[in-house]
Structure formats: structure tokens, C-alpha cells
């Protein structure tokens, strides 16, 4: 919404009407003469038909900073027109010729006295300006006219409306009212706050969300602003407010909140509600008279809190028109809080959706270490289409995936989740990388004609120290070697997922031990300030410079490397969300691998036991011989019973002992409870009881059954 200045508002550049130091309109007020009633609330402009006694002469106060006359207080600091200098719609200032002209005022509102005892501003000493001694305690409120109130409400509501989240809105209310409208404010909000049409359960509980007061040092004389006199016995405003209060049904506080309208605390209902809101005994610290307003905060559906506006005893009390100001402030604040809660819930849902689509933790496959990062495009838009994944595969391999769906909406996040699930399913079938991308392309076309995404799928084998990569329109990965050399891998770019009718090509490359593969999305290397290839070159140089810090024989720590990569982003480089996956290749040494082929014959289980016994003896793991022989015999027996091709047997020595048996039969074995009369069916039961972990994975050429044992 665009703000248009009105004809009666000419704000001073750089001054916020609600700022504490620029908002207080303080003009010297004369002390009332004996027998003259003390000044009450702010006089407002006269309305036609009203009559009032003849007004006392109005004495012009000289401005302490500019030395000009005809200005009341420090109106220019609030962005208001000085009296007599504004457009034709502003209130003219009193001049010497009209000082004896009767000025009509509303009934019951006395005029500012100008009798004996009045001290002109020029006669006030600097010591009196600093301490406030000698000044009249009945000081005028900052807003002297109806126009001032309108300008204050406009500036305050604009400040409240600038807030996006709950804390900003509550802070805007506090900063807008203190000290211009009140000396202190206490804001209570419902705990928990209801969201939208959600019906709250349980009792109504109010929690003190924020309280603001005028700091004592701001009462000193600064920039020509007269100080508020410091009372000899300070009030207990600083000790007001309890952290939590429960509103009992039918109580005085419940009745005041149900009434919705702001009320003075000197009314019977509000006076009875103060002990419940502030705590027993605290109500006596509230200034007497009409120096406190209790304003319920009502959202669209229900009361969501309350605000207590307070003025010190050395300041003139509120008047009935101030109830309208408090009502406006409470209404705008409550509606803003209501919208902030709704926005917070939507942001929470989007954030949870994004987080559930990404892996909560990365696996720890054998022979490779992993680290990842994800950064949203902005704090206010935490959803996007970038994702990463690491999927363990049979044979101690691991699939590394990174992708980017077009857009930054909830739809993009939902499509990303579907593609990630599809990729996990295809990885479980142990399909080649190019076949995985082909099926992802078909899935994207089924989701819609405009569902475009890029993806890079790589499979790392720690035994052969090789990696197979297929690309679908994604930026190429960067490989950081152990010596500190960083290279951009030459991978066929391919077409994005969703184009349809495109063949994908896979390449097989060396993955030496100690090297680090970095997969990323284009948000890391592309922005409005640089193209994608410039960003890739900067990334390569950043990796090489980071590797030089640790020396040629030690690769940089993986987590620290990810942080260093993200540090290359400048302030204007965050145009897109970023997904980052780093893999450190440790591999498995050939001396820790034993591999055999077994013919599918009856003698295969016995030969498998002898081969396993020799390997364990060579590795110094004779204490596992009995368990390994028993489990290998059972698994190989099940394999050769149905296999038509040679059966593979592989032992891997890492932090655990892993045994893998492969055959050409796609049916996976199932664990079942054998009956007492059954002659078989107990092999997997023994594996389940003795092994640390076990499982079976279907391959494109058959299946692999594996189990692991702890090394003693």
C-alpha cells in the first residue's frame, strides 16, 4: 500500500514521529495560579455550536533550539506543522491580536492556565532544565490538538504495520507509544496464540510478551527538549507486570477483555481486574486517576491479549479522546499479530515440508565419508526444489544424487519430493545411472508438461575405486585431489529431466583414495552478478586454495570444507537455494577384500567354508571363524539351490566384517519361523540371531544377500 502525504502533514526528513527522542512534544507549561483548576487532558479544536468560558491569554513559547516564536514545544520533531506555518487546513497559531478572543473548547476540558506563577521558558536555568526542578508537574501531553492525534495515530499504525513477525509488531507498538503516548506499556498475549480459525483449548492464559519504559537518562535535557520532572519518590512502574496470569471465567479481567473497548483503570471493573493481570499488590503501583488505560487486543475471531498504557504521576492524565487512540493502536496491533501468527504457521509448514523432503541424516557407507549443506533462497521463502541424497547400494557402493527442480514454491518442493522418492526406488533396483535418469525423465513427464529439473546421479565403488556419473542438465561436479589440485569433471551435460525422448550417457572415472567429490546446485555458482561458468571457476579456485592450507598430504576436513565453499558467496549472490553434497573417498584396500566364484553344486558350501577360514586366518580374525563358517554355509546353500550361474562370495574387512553372497535369482529370501517337523527353513533364522546386521538387495542380474559381524 502506497502512502500519500496529506495537505496538513509535512514531516521533517529523517525524523520518525514515533521515535522516542524525536517524538516528545514538550512545551513549558505554566504553574496554575491559586484557585485555578490544574490542566487536564489535551484541549481539542472547537466544534461549531460549542460554548466555553473565555480562554486565558496564550503566551507564545520560544523554541529552545531555533529561537523562533509562534511554535508550541517541539512539533517539528514529530513531523507536524508548527502552528501558523502549515497549509490552510492546519490550525492557526494564536497571535498577539487574538489573545483576548474567546476560544471554544469541549465541555469539561479546561483551558491551559496562564495566570500568576507562570515562568517564561527563557527564565529557566540550565540546572532546572537538567533536573526538572521548578517546572510545573501538570505538564501538557505531547498531542495538543486533534490534528496531532491523527498524525500520531497515522505514524504509529504505519510503524506497527511495518512488522512482519510477532516480535516486530509488538516492538512497533511499544516504540510507537513510549514516550509519545505513555511513559510505559505492558503487552500481554495469549499463550499459546490461536492460529486462524483454530479453536483454543484449555484456559485463557496471558503471558507478558514485552514491556517498555522511558529510560531515566532520556529524561535529561537534550537538543532543546525540556525534561520531564523527576519525582522525589519514584513510582513502581519498573516493577509492574507478572510473567503469566490465568484468566478465570467470570472474573473481572474476563469481563474487561470481553468488553473489547479500552477502559480507564479507575473504573470499578478495570480496577478489580488489575490484581488478576499484574499480580496481588502490583495494582497499587499503577498511577492513580486516569493515568492508565487497559486495552484488550482482539484479533479477527477472539481476544488475543491486552495492553496496559501508563503515565507517571508527574504527567497529566489521559482524557476520553485518548481512549480512541488506544483503541486504534490495539486494533491495528491485534490484527497485525493475527496475521503474523498465520504467516508464521505457513512458514513453519513450508519449512517442515522442505526438511522432510531432504534426508534427516546422511548414511555412513563403507569407504566414503559424507557432508552436506542446504541454504534456502531467503529466510522468508524457505522452500525450493533443490535436493541431495546418499543411498547405500549392494557391494558397499553408494549412490550420490543432487538435483534442482525449477521454481521456489510449495509446488516445486512437492515435485522435488516425488522425484527424490523415485530416485531412491530406482537406486534400490541397482539400475545404472543413465537408466535412473531415464526413468526420472518419464516420471517428470507424468507429473506435468512443465515439470523441469536437473539432476546428477553418481555411483561410487570403494573396492574398485571408480565412480560412474550420469548428468541431466546439471552443473558438472568438481573433484579435489589429495595433492590440492581441483578439476572440473568432464561429464556429458545431457538434457534436463522432463524434456522427454532424450538418451542419457554415463561415464566411468577414477576416484582415488583421499579425493573429495563436490556435488552442488546452480545456486552456488550462478547469480545476477556472474554466469555459471565464472562461478564454477571460482569454486574450483576456492577448493584449491582451501586444500593448500592443510598441505599436500592431508585433505581438508570435510565439514570445514563445506563451510569454506559457502563463504565464497557474496551479499548479492543468494538468488537461488543451494544444495551441497561432499564425498571424501577413502576406499577399501585390495588387501582387505577376498573374492571368489563358486559353481552352483553341492560341494559349494564346503568350499565356501574353507575359503572363509583361510581369509580370516590371514587377517588375524580366527575368533570369528566358527560364526562365519556357519553363516556362510547357510547363505551359500540357499544360493546354489536355485542358481544356474556361478555364485559370488566376497569378504570385506573394514570396521566390521562383511560377507556378501550373490546369485542370478531375483527372488529375495524371507525370514520365517520353521515348524518343528520342517527339515529346512532355519538358515536365515540363524543369520538373524548371530549377525550384527543382514539384508538382501535385488540387482538387475539377480540379488545379493549380506551380513555383518563385529570385529572383536
XYZ file of C-alpha atoms in Angstrom:
712
model
C 0.000 0.000 0.000
C 1.455 3.386 -1.033
C 1.333 6.215 1.474
C 0.333 9.666 0.221
C 1.067 12.755 2.300
C -1.944 14.811 3.247
C -2.288 18.519 2.980
C -1.762 19.060 6.684
C 1.226 16.796 7.154
C 4.723 17.884 6.233
C 7.120 15.515 8.015
C 10.645 16.628 8.611
C 13.097 14.487 6.614
C 14.816 11.785 8.626
C 12.540 12.084 11.680
C 10.145 9.321 12.653
C 7.175 10.691 14.577
C 7.233 7.674 16.848
C 10.908 7.757 17.765
C 11.438 8.379 21.471
C 13.859 11.257 21.146
C 12.049 12.984 18.305
C 8.506 12.265 19.295
C 8.064 14.019 22.638
C 6.395 17.343 22.232
C 7.352 19.233 25.331
C 6.478 22.842 25.795
C 6.784 24.770 29.026
C 3.562 24.754 30.941
C 2.723 27.462 33.430
C 2.060 26.568 37.003
C -1.622 27.042 37.898
C -2.457 30.097 39.915
C -4.046 29.655 43.312
C -7.657 28.699 42.949
C -7.304 27.774 39.306
C -8.015 24.198 38.286
C -4.990 22.243 37.104
C -4.867 21.475 33.378
C -6.460 18.199 32.387
C -6.267 16.395 29.090
C -5.312 17.952 25.842
C -7.646 20.635 24.516
C -9.019 19.802 21.099
C -10.255 22.031 18.351
C -13.575 23.684 18.913
C -16.667 22.362 17.206
C -19.400 24.573 15.921
C -22.100 25.242 18.450
C -19.905 24.654 21.489
C -19.518 27.376 24.061
C -16.867 27.773 26.675
C -15.671 30.388 29.087
C -13.235 32.930 27.830
C -9.825 31.425 27.350
C -6.825 32.707 29.182
C -4.210 34.511 27.160
C -1.904 32.213 25.317
C 1.734 33.081 25.725
C 3.992 32.159 22.889
C 6.878 29.907 23.852
C 10.191 30.379 22.177
C 11.750 27.316 20.641
C 14.812 26.318 22.616
C 16.701 25.134 19.585
C 15.771 27.570 16.838
C 14.917 30.661 18.873
C 11.774 31.232 16.788
C 8.454 32.144 18.332
C 4.961 31.004 17.484
C 5.753 27.314 17.938
C 4.421 25.122 20.668
C 7.009 22.724 22.051
C 8.963 20.713 19.545
C 6.283 19.967 16.959
C 8.687 19.860 14.066
C 10.479 16.909 15.655
C 7.325 14.834 15.207
C 6.903 15.755 11.574
C 3.991 18.121 12.389
C 3.422 21.595 11.026
C 4.183 24.337 13.518
C 1.178 26.355 14.444
C 0.581 29.081 11.962
C 3.049 27.783 9.364
C 1.105 24.925 7.773
C -1.359 24.911 4.872
C -4.769 26.437 5.036
C -6.270 23.354 6.669
C -3.918 23.451 9.673
C -4.820 25.149 12.937
C -3.522 28.746 13.028
C -1.388 29.774 15.939
C -2.571 32.297 18.484
C -1.203 35.741 17.827
C -0.988 38.793 19.861
C -4.118 40.263 18.297
C -6.416 37.344 19.162
C -5.223 36.581 22.687
C -8.417 38.044 24.143
C -10.721 36.345 21.653
C -12.860 33.615 23.286
C -11.742 30.161 22.192
C -14.462 27.495 22.421
C -13.406 24.189 23.935
C -15.292 20.972 24.644
C -17.309 20.766 27.802
C -15.390 19.579 30.804
C -11.964 20.264 29.297
C -10.286 23.250 30.991
C -8.051 25.542 29.074
C -4.369 25.953 29.727
C -3.961 28.467 32.573
C -1.874 31.496 32.095
C -2.159 33.172 35.456
C 0.341 34.070 38.041
C 3.169 31.736 38.766
C 3.894 31.182 35.100
C 7.572 31.212 34.233
C 8.658 32.001 30.703
C 10.999 29.477 29.148
C 13.836 31.966 28.907
C 13.941 32.296 32.694
C 14.532 28.595 33.314
C 18.099 27.883 34.284
C 20.171 25.089 32.809
C 20.189 23.289 36.162
C 16.407 23.387 36.254
C 16.303 22.099 32.686
C 18.505 19.162 33.657
C 16.766 18.158 36.880
C 13.258 19.357 36.135
C 13.051 21.277 39.419
C 10.918 24.342 39.350
C 8.777 23.094 36.485
C 5.090 22.561 36.822
C 4.131 18.937 37.456
C 0.967 19.342 35.407
C 2.653 19.167 32.040
C 0.706 19.023 28.785
C 0.600 15.789 26.866
C 2.576 15.578 23.637
C -0.510 15.918 21.428
C -2.129 19.342 21.819
C -4.705 19.213 19.012
C -6.925 16.712 17.242
C -4.634 17.014 14.263
C -1.725 15.940 16.437
C -3.645 12.850 17.492
C -4.441 11.977 13.898
C -0.835 12.375 12.869
C 0.345 10.320 15.817
C -2.127 7.506 15.111
C -1.134 7.509 11.435
C 2.572 7.332 12.213
C 2.078 4.708 14.934
C -0.073 2.434 12.776
C 2.418 2.695 9.937
C 5.179 1.636 12.304
C 3.126 -1.280 13.592
C 2.236 -2.329 10.049
C 5.919 -2.474 9.084
C 6.376 -5.544 11.276
C 6.290 -8.974 9.688
C 6.709 -11.358 12.572
C 5.212 -11.269 16.049
C 8.166 -9.654 17.803
C 8.431 -6.834 15.262
C 4.754 -5.946 15.610
C 4.833 -5.918 19.411
C 8.046 -3.901 19.373
C 6.471 -1.457 16.917
C 3.551 -0.930 19.281
C 5.865 -0.311 22.220
C 8.232 2.012 20.398
C 5.362 3.967 18.854
C 3.626 4.674 22.159
C 6.551 5.202 24.542
C 7.120 8.036 25.346
C 4.823 9.897 22.929
C 1.564 8.493 24.233
C 2.543 6.875 27.521
C 5.511 6.523 29.833
C 5.282 2.734 29.999
C 3.422 -0.080 28.286
C 2.866 -3.737 29.135
C 1.775 -6.084 26.345
C 0.198 -9.411 27.289
C -0.538 -12.060 24.655
C -2.428 -15.299 24.796
C -0.271 -18.359 25.376
C -0.412 -20.206 23.069
C -1.727 -17.877 20.383
C -4.550 -19.424 18.319
C -3.935 -19.717 14.589
C -6.668 -18.629 12.190
C -9.955 -20.389 12.874
C -8.322 -22.777 15.306
C -10.366 -23.057 18.475
C -8.136 -22.748 21.531
C -8.259 -25.493 24.098
C -7.719 -25.075 27.787
C -7.972 -21.948 29.925
C -7.194 -18.438 28.740
C -3.611 -17.714 29.803
C -1.920 -14.361 29.207
C 1.861 -14.109 29.124
C 3.813 -10.855 29.384
C 5.316 -10.546 25.922
C 7.064 -7.195 26.212
C 7.220 -4.112 28.429
C 8.791 -0.779 27.501
C 9.503 2.195 29.747
C 11.242 5.542 29.347
C 14.879 5.153 30.385
C 15.827 7.603 33.105
C 18.775 9.001 31.175
C 16.458 10.079 28.366
C 14.770 12.474 30.771
C 17.800 14.755 30.743
C 17.835 17.845 28.604
C 18.888 17.060 25.046
C 18.601 19.058 21.865
C 16.488 21.750 23.470
C 13.817 19.349 24.731
C 12.719 20.134 28.263
C 12.985 17.240 30.691
C 10.072 15.671 32.478
C 10.490 16.488 36.171
C 11.897 13.614 38.168
C 9.620 12.887 41.130
C 11.144 12.780 44.571
C 9.608 9.369 45.253
C 9.767 7.330 42.035
C 6.780 5.154 41.241
C 6.955 1.396 40.892
C 6.382 1.304 37.132
C 9.619 -0.596 36.671
C 8.377 -3.413 38.911
C 4.994 -3.843 37.247
C 3.868 -6.982 35.468
C 3.851 -10.699 36.157
C 5.129 -13.227 33.670
C 1.972 -15.312 33.475
C -1.652 -14.966 34.535
C -4.652 -17.216 34.011
C -7.958 -15.512 33.270
C -10.667 -17.189 35.274
C -14.116 -17.406 33.633
C -16.463 -14.768 35.020
C -13.665 -12.784 36.658
C -13.292 -9.013 36.401
C -10.431 -9.367 33.924
C -12.517 -11.685 31.758
C -15.324 -9.127 31.707
C -12.970 -6.317 30.699
C -11.459 -8.420 27.920
C -14.922 -9.417 26.728
C -15.872 -5.760 26.511
C -13.153 -5.240 23.850
C -13.079 -1.430 24.286
C -10.244 0.258 26.205
C -11.142 1.492 29.675
C -9.547 3.679 32.317
C -8.248 1.692 35.245
C -10.061 3.954 37.697
C -13.335 2.317 36.665
C -14.577 -0.335 39.094
C -14.309 -3.204 36.580
C -10.775 -2.363 35.448
C -9.600 -1.622 38.987
C -10.787 -5.069 40.037
C -9.093 -6.649 37.012
C -5.626 -5.218 37.738
C -4.714 -7.638 40.578
C -5.516 -10.577 38.321
C -3.429 -9.184 35.463
C -0.480 -7.733 37.368
C -0.473 -9.886 40.463
C -1.540 -9.197 44.009
C -0.159 -5.912 45.297
C 1.063 -4.648 41.928
C -2.134 -2.747 41.256
C -1.125 -0.216 43.897
C 1.873 0.741 41.758
C -0.429 1.866 38.950
C -0.707 5.678 38.997
C -3.947 6.944 40.422
C -6.551 8.781 38.406
C -6.854 8.455 34.673
C -3.190 7.701 34.114
C -3.643 4.088 33.000
C -5.626 2.554 30.134
C -6.334 -1.163 29.814
C -6.938 -2.025 26.155
C -7.948 -5.564 25.089
C -6.282 -6.844 21.916
C -8.874 -8.518 19.724
C -7.985 -10.315 16.510
C -10.389 -11.403 13.836
C -12.103 -14.030 15.966
C -11.252 -13.615 19.622
C -9.333 -11.677 22.236
C -5.648 -12.495 21.931
C -4.177 -10.264 24.625
C -4.213 -6.918 26.402
C -2.102 -3.756 26.520
C -1.719 -1.520 29.580
C -0.725 2.107 28.879
C 0.677 4.005 31.870
C 1.593 7.606 32.620
C 3.593 8.720 35.610
C 2.011 10.935 38.267
C 4.119 13.904 37.129
C 2.352 13.859 33.763
C -1.223 14.963 33.108
C -3.683 12.087 32.870
C -5.345 10.636 29.819
C -8.566 12.167 28.545
C -11.548 10.438 26.884
C -10.152 11.102 23.406
C -7.068 9.084 24.352
C -9.326 6.044 24.663
C -9.937 6.338 20.923
C -6.193 6.488 20.306
C -5.658 3.405 22.471
C -8.454 1.613 20.618
C -6.826 2.334 17.256
C -3.433 1.144 18.461
C -4.912 -2.014 19.991
C -6.941 -2.828 16.868
C -4.043 -2.427 14.446
C -1.701 -4.355 16.720
C -4.153 -7.227 17.225
C -4.855 -7.600 13.509
C -1.121 -7.473 12.786
C -0.430 -10.121 15.422
C -3.187 -12.291 13.973
C -1.657 -12.078 10.506
C 1.844 -12.642 11.861
C 0.712 -15.858 13.542
C -0.869 -17.047 10.306
C 2.282 -16.154 8.377
C 4.403 -17.926 10.968
C 2.296 -21.069 10.638
C 2.602 -21.030 6.853
C 6.349 -20.516 7.071
C 6.556 -23.371 9.594
C 4.593 -25.703 7.295
C 6.777 -24.783 4.324
C 9.933 -25.255 6.366
C 8.804 -28.638 7.663
C 7.829 -29.726 4.162
C 11.254 -28.795 2.869
C 13.066 -30.507 5.728
C 11.081 -33.731 5.429
C 11.877 -33.852 1.724
C 15.605 -33.758 2.485
C 17.457 -36.551 4.321
C 17.482 -36.025 8.065
C 20.884 -37.664 8.430
C 23.362 -38.986 5.921
C 24.285 -42.692 5.919
C 27.762 -43.925 6.798
C 28.638 -46.318 3.992
C 31.899 -48.203 3.926
C 34.799 -46.440 2.258
C 33.291 -42.950 1.945
C 32.587 -40.017 4.262
C 29.775 -37.556 3.540
C 28.822 -33.984 4.444
C 26.008 -31.788 3.173
C 24.587 -28.276 3.342
C 21.293 -26.713 2.329
C 20.572 -22.974 2.212
C 17.172 -21.547 1.203
C 16.975 -18.641 -1.189
C 15.747 -16.334 1.602
C 14.546 -16.529 5.192
C 11.040 -15.546 4.072
C 10.912 -18.240 1.345
C 12.444 -21.370 2.800
C 11.013 -23.782 0.236
C 12.610 -24.706 -3.034
C 13.303 -27.519 -5.439
C 16.928 -28.338 -4.595
C 17.712 -31.697 -3.027
C 20.571 -34.069 -2.325
C 20.736 -37.696 -1.268
C 23.148 -40.529 -0.497
C 21.791 -44.068 -0.963
C 23.707 -47.212 0.105
C 23.844 -49.855 -2.622
C 24.826 -53.536 -2.633
C 28.506 -54.323 -2.625
C 29.387 -51.457 -0.273
C 28.671 -48.957 -3.051
C 26.843 -45.674 -2.568
C 24.742 -43.551 -4.914
C 25.270 -39.779 -4.715
C 22.402 -37.660 -6.035
C 21.860 -33.912 -6.337
C 19.010 -32.246 -8.213
C 17.197 -28.961 -8.764
C 13.524 -28.534 -9.649
C 12.562 -25.302 -11.366
C 10.958 -22.726 -9.038
C 10.890 -21.836 -5.333
C 7.308 -22.643 -4.399
C 5.477 -25.319 -2.469
C 4.783 -26.997 -5.802
C 8.493 -27.169 -6.548
C 9.139 -28.729 -3.153
C 6.377 -31.290 -3.718
C 7.735 -32.250 -7.147
C 11.215 -32.478 -5.660
C 9.911 -34.905 -3.042
C 8.340 -37.111 -5.707
C 11.483 -37.170 -7.820
C 13.644 -37.919 -4.794
C 11.386 -40.825 -3.815
C 11.514 -42.138 -7.379
C 15.317 -41.903 -7.376
C 15.510 -43.864 -4.125
C 13.264 -46.583 -5.540
C 15.288 -46.838 -8.731
C 18.531 -46.937 -6.725
C 17.141 -49.861 -4.748
C 16.804 -51.759 -8.040
C 20.526 -51.133 -8.656
C 19.918 -49.683 -12.095
C 22.780 -47.991 -13.958
C 22.926 -44.197 -13.542
C 21.761 -43.480 -17.084
C 18.736 -45.738 -16.582
C 17.866 -43.960 -13.357
C 17.820 -40.604 -15.158
C 15.729 -42.071 -17.963
C 13.053 -43.237 -15.526
C 13.168 -39.897 -13.687
C 12.527 -38.183 -17.005
C 9.476 -40.344 -17.577
C 8.209 -39.645 -14.061
C 8.592 -35.872 -14.565
C 6.536 -36.068 -17.745
C 3.784 -37.918 -15.892
C 3.712 -35.161 -13.275
C 3.108 -32.447 -15.897
C 4.333 -30.945 -19.113
C 6.184 -28.068 -17.421
C 7.903 -30.078 -14.674
C 11.538 -29.413 -15.422
C 14.501 -30.411 -13.266
C 18.209 -31.036 -13.480
C 19.892 -33.974 -11.778
C 23.290 -35.602 -11.399
C 23.477 -39.268 -10.369
C 26.791 -40.913 -9.433
C 27.665 -44.380 -8.077
C 30.904 -44.861 -6.141
C 32.510 -48.278 -5.692
C 35.052 -48.261 -2.843
C 36.511 -51.618 -3.873
C 37.370 -50.722 -7.470
C 37.978 -47.019 -6.634
C 35.807 -45.999 -9.573
C 32.807 -43.726 -9.933
C 30.123 -43.797 -12.631
C 28.344 -40.492 -13.355
C 25.328 -39.561 -15.492
C 24.127 -35.982 -15.897
C 20.788 -34.417 -16.843
C 21.484 -30.744 -17.486
C 23.180 -30.189 -14.123
C 26.422 -28.271 -13.407
C 29.424 -30.622 -13.519
C 30.960 -31.867 -10.257
C 34.379 -30.778 -9.011
C 36.978 -33.318 -7.831
C 39.577 -32.161 -5.300
C 42.618 -34.435 -5.342
C 44.761 -35.219 -2.311
C 47.632 -33.038 -3.524
C 45.422 -29.948 -3.680
C 44.586 -29.960 -7.390
C 40.933 -29.270 -8.180
C 39.440 -30.220 -11.521
C 36.011 -29.887 -13.091
C 34.998 -33.355 -14.269
C 34.097 -33.650 -17.925
C 30.666 -35.191 -17.816
C 28.237 -35.169 -20.769
C 25.715 -32.409 -19.861
C 22.589 -34.118 -21.155
C 19.113 -32.588 -21.287
C 17.104 -31.639 -18.200
C 14.617 -34.061 -16.738
C 11.146 -33.524 -18.142
C 12.158 -32.807 -21.749
C 11.401 -36.351 -22.858
C 12.815 -38.505 -25.642
C 16.437 -37.869 -24.678
C 19.111 -40.501 -24.102
C 21.448 -40.073 -21.156
C 25.097 -41.088 -21.191
C 27.211 -42.299 -18.265
C 30.983 -42.056 -17.875
C 33.238 -44.047 -15.533
C 36.124 -42.188 -13.893
C 38.839 -42.853 -11.339
C 38.055 -41.985 -7.713
C 41.421 -42.155 -5.920
C 41.591 -42.516 -2.160
C 41.757 -39.184 -0.361
C 39.986 -37.290 -3.136
C 36.817 -35.261 -2.480
C 33.889 -35.041 -4.893
C 31.699 -31.954 -4.621
C 28.146 -32.044 -5.991
C 26.139 -28.802 -5.896
C 23.201 -26.953 -7.438
C 23.455 -23.885 -9.645
C 22.566 -21.526 -6.787
C 26.153 -21.896 -5.568
C 27.821 -20.798 -8.789
C 25.250 -18.668 -10.625
C 23.687 -15.325 -9.715
C 22.733 -11.988 -11.225
C 26.335 -10.859 -10.779
C 28.078 -13.782 -12.521
C 27.383 -16.522 -15.022
C 27.527 -20.197 -14.196
C 30.956 -20.931 -15.714
C 32.542 -17.993 -13.925
C 31.101 -19.324 -10.690
C 32.391 -22.843 -11.393
C 35.886 -21.492 -11.947
C 35.685 -19.516 -8.691
C 34.546 -22.683 -6.918
C 37.491 -24.626 -8.320
C 39.926 -21.942 -7.188
C 38.308 -21.830 -3.747
C 38.712 -25.586 -3.301
C 42.334 -25.474 -4.404
C 43.118 -22.591 -2.041
C 41.460 -24.367 0.874
C 43.389 -27.580 0.202
C 46.696 -25.707 0.304
C 46.031 -24.701 3.914
C 46.241 -28.314 5.112
C 49.203 -29.354 2.990
C 49.583 -31.855 0.149
C 49.413 -34.970 2.354
C 46.275 -34.171 4.351
C 42.901 -33.361 2.816
C 40.915 -30.533 4.457
C 38.246 -31.558 6.989
C 35.003 -32.267 5.193
C 32.700 -30.099 7.325
C 35.117 -27.179 7.260
C 35.452 -27.554 3.503
C 31.683 -27.159 3.067
C 31.725 -24.014 5.193
C 34.592 -22.567 3.187
C 32.733 -23.224 -0.043
C 29.659 -21.371 1.199
C 31.840 -18.443 2.288
C 32.553 -17.664 -1.345
C 29.008 -16.346 -1.662
C 28.766 -12.580 -1.574
C 25.866 -10.426 -0.324
C 24.219 -10.372 -3.748
C 24.858 -13.995 -4.686
C 21.852 -15.573 -2.939
C 19.342 -15.607 -5.797
C 18.549 -19.310 -5.509
C 18.530 -22.028 -2.900
C 21.669 -24.128 -2.589
C 22.190 -27.857 -2.064
C 25.710 -29.124 -1.468
C 26.939 -32.715 -1.079
C 30.609 -33.529 -0.445
C 32.011 -37.100 -0.535
C 35.504 -37.993 0.717
C 36.694 -41.215 -0.941
C 38.559 -43.465 1.480
C 38.042 -46.682 -0.483
C 38.808 -50.200 0.634
C 42.335 -51.505 0.209
C 42.746 -54.640 -2.002
C 44.340 -56.462 0.933
C 41.050 -56.105 2.840
C 38.971 -57.782 0.109
C 38.600 -61.513 -0.593
C 36.527 -62.511 -3.669
C 35.639 -65.935 -5.145
C 33.353 -67.588 -7.706
C 31.573 -70.810 -6.680
C 29.911 -73.219 -9.054
C 26.264 -73.992 -8.173
C 26.897 -77.555 -6.973
C 26.538 -79.495 -3.750
C 30.213 -79.053 -2.853
C 29.959 -75.239 -2.960
C 29.033 -74.724 0.751
C 32.035 -76.790 1.929
C 34.413 -74.898 -0.356
C 32.978 -71.579 0.862
C 33.720 -72.554 4.473
C 37.349 -73.411 3.674
C 37.919 -70.152 1.734
C 36.410 -68.055 4.537
C 38.563 -69.841 7.142
C 41.761 -69.071 5.205
C 40.853 -65.396 4.753
C 40.102 -64.949 8.459
C 43.376 -66.620 9.380
C 45.264 -64.252 7.050
C 43.561 -61.227 8.680
C 44.113 -62.468 12.224
C 40.405 -62.874 12.938
C 40.340 -66.552 13.934
C 37.908 -65.833 16.782
C 35.153 -65.256 14.188
C 35.832 -68.469 12.285
C 33.018 -70.581 13.758
C 30.333 -67.947 13.296
C 31.447 -67.043 9.777
C 31.641 -70.662 8.622
C 28.144 -71.392 9.903
C 26.532 -68.314 8.354
C 28.410 -68.580 5.042
C 27.386 -72.221 4.733
C 23.683 -71.384 5.241
C 23.634 -68.454 2.795
C 25.619 -70.257 0.081
C 23.391 -73.330 0.438
C 20.290 -71.215 -0.258
C 22.019 -69.611 -3.259
C 23.210 -72.757 -5.006
C 19.832 -74.457 -4.558
C 18.208 -72.245 -7.226
C 21.131 -70.590 -9.063
C 22.020 -71.505 -12.646
C 25.204 -69.426 -12.877
C 28.266 -69.214 -10.639
C 27.670 -67.784 -7.149
C 29.902 -64.974 -5.894
C 31.356 -64.839 -2.378
C 33.090 -61.714 -1.085
C 34.511 -60.829 2.329
C 35.287 -57.204 3.247
C 37.385 -56.215 6.242
C 36.633 -52.678 7.420
C 35.458 -51.566 10.846
C 33.237 -54.661 10.639
C 33.474 -57.969 8.777
C 31.026 -58.030 5.873
C 30.116 -61.095 3.839
C 28.223 -60.865 0.510
C 26.783 -63.769 -1.482
C 25.362 -63.063 -4.952
C 23.376 -65.209 -7.381
C 21.223 -64.823 -10.504
C 17.852 -65.446 -8.828
C 15.837 -62.202 -8.370
C 13.517 -63.538 -5.627
C 14.524 -62.214 -2.216
C 14.664 -64.605 0.750
C 12.238 -64.054 3.613
C 12.680 -64.771 7.266
C 10.067 -67.233 8.511
C 9.523 -69.363 11.560
C 10.118 -73.018 10.787
C 7.871 -75.633 12.333
C 9.232 -78.484 14.441
C 8.599 -81.004 11.655
C 10.301 -78.911 8.917
C 13.705 -80.079 7.711
C 14.757 -76.643 6.423
C 13.881 -73.005 6.775
C 16.231 -72.236 9.675
C 19.188 -70.757 7.775
C 18.008 -67.106 7.814
C 16.869 -67.551 11.406
C 20.464 -68.347 12.391
C 21.740 -65.394 10.350
C 19.267 -63.083 12.068
C 20.338 -64.269 15.530
C 24.122 -64.297 15.072
C 24.795 -61.422 12.664
C 25.084 -57.757 13.628
C 23.058 -56.788 10.569
C 21.873 -58.575 7.482
C 19.827 -57.863 4.384
C 19.073 -58.726 0.792
C 19.076 -56.429 -2.246
C 17.686 -57.126 -5.695
C 20.051 -56.468 -8.600
C 19.426 -56.159 -12.313
C 21.167 -59.544 -12.692
C 19.856 -61.250 -9.548
C 20.299 -60.480 -5.865
C 22.864 -60.131 -3.082
C 22.422 -61.433 0.457
C 24.818 -59.923 3.005
C 25.513 -59.945 6.729
C 27.943 -58.167 9.063
C 29.750 -59.254 12.209
C 31.503 -57.073 14.773
C 35.260 -57.334 14.920
C 36.489 -58.292 18.383
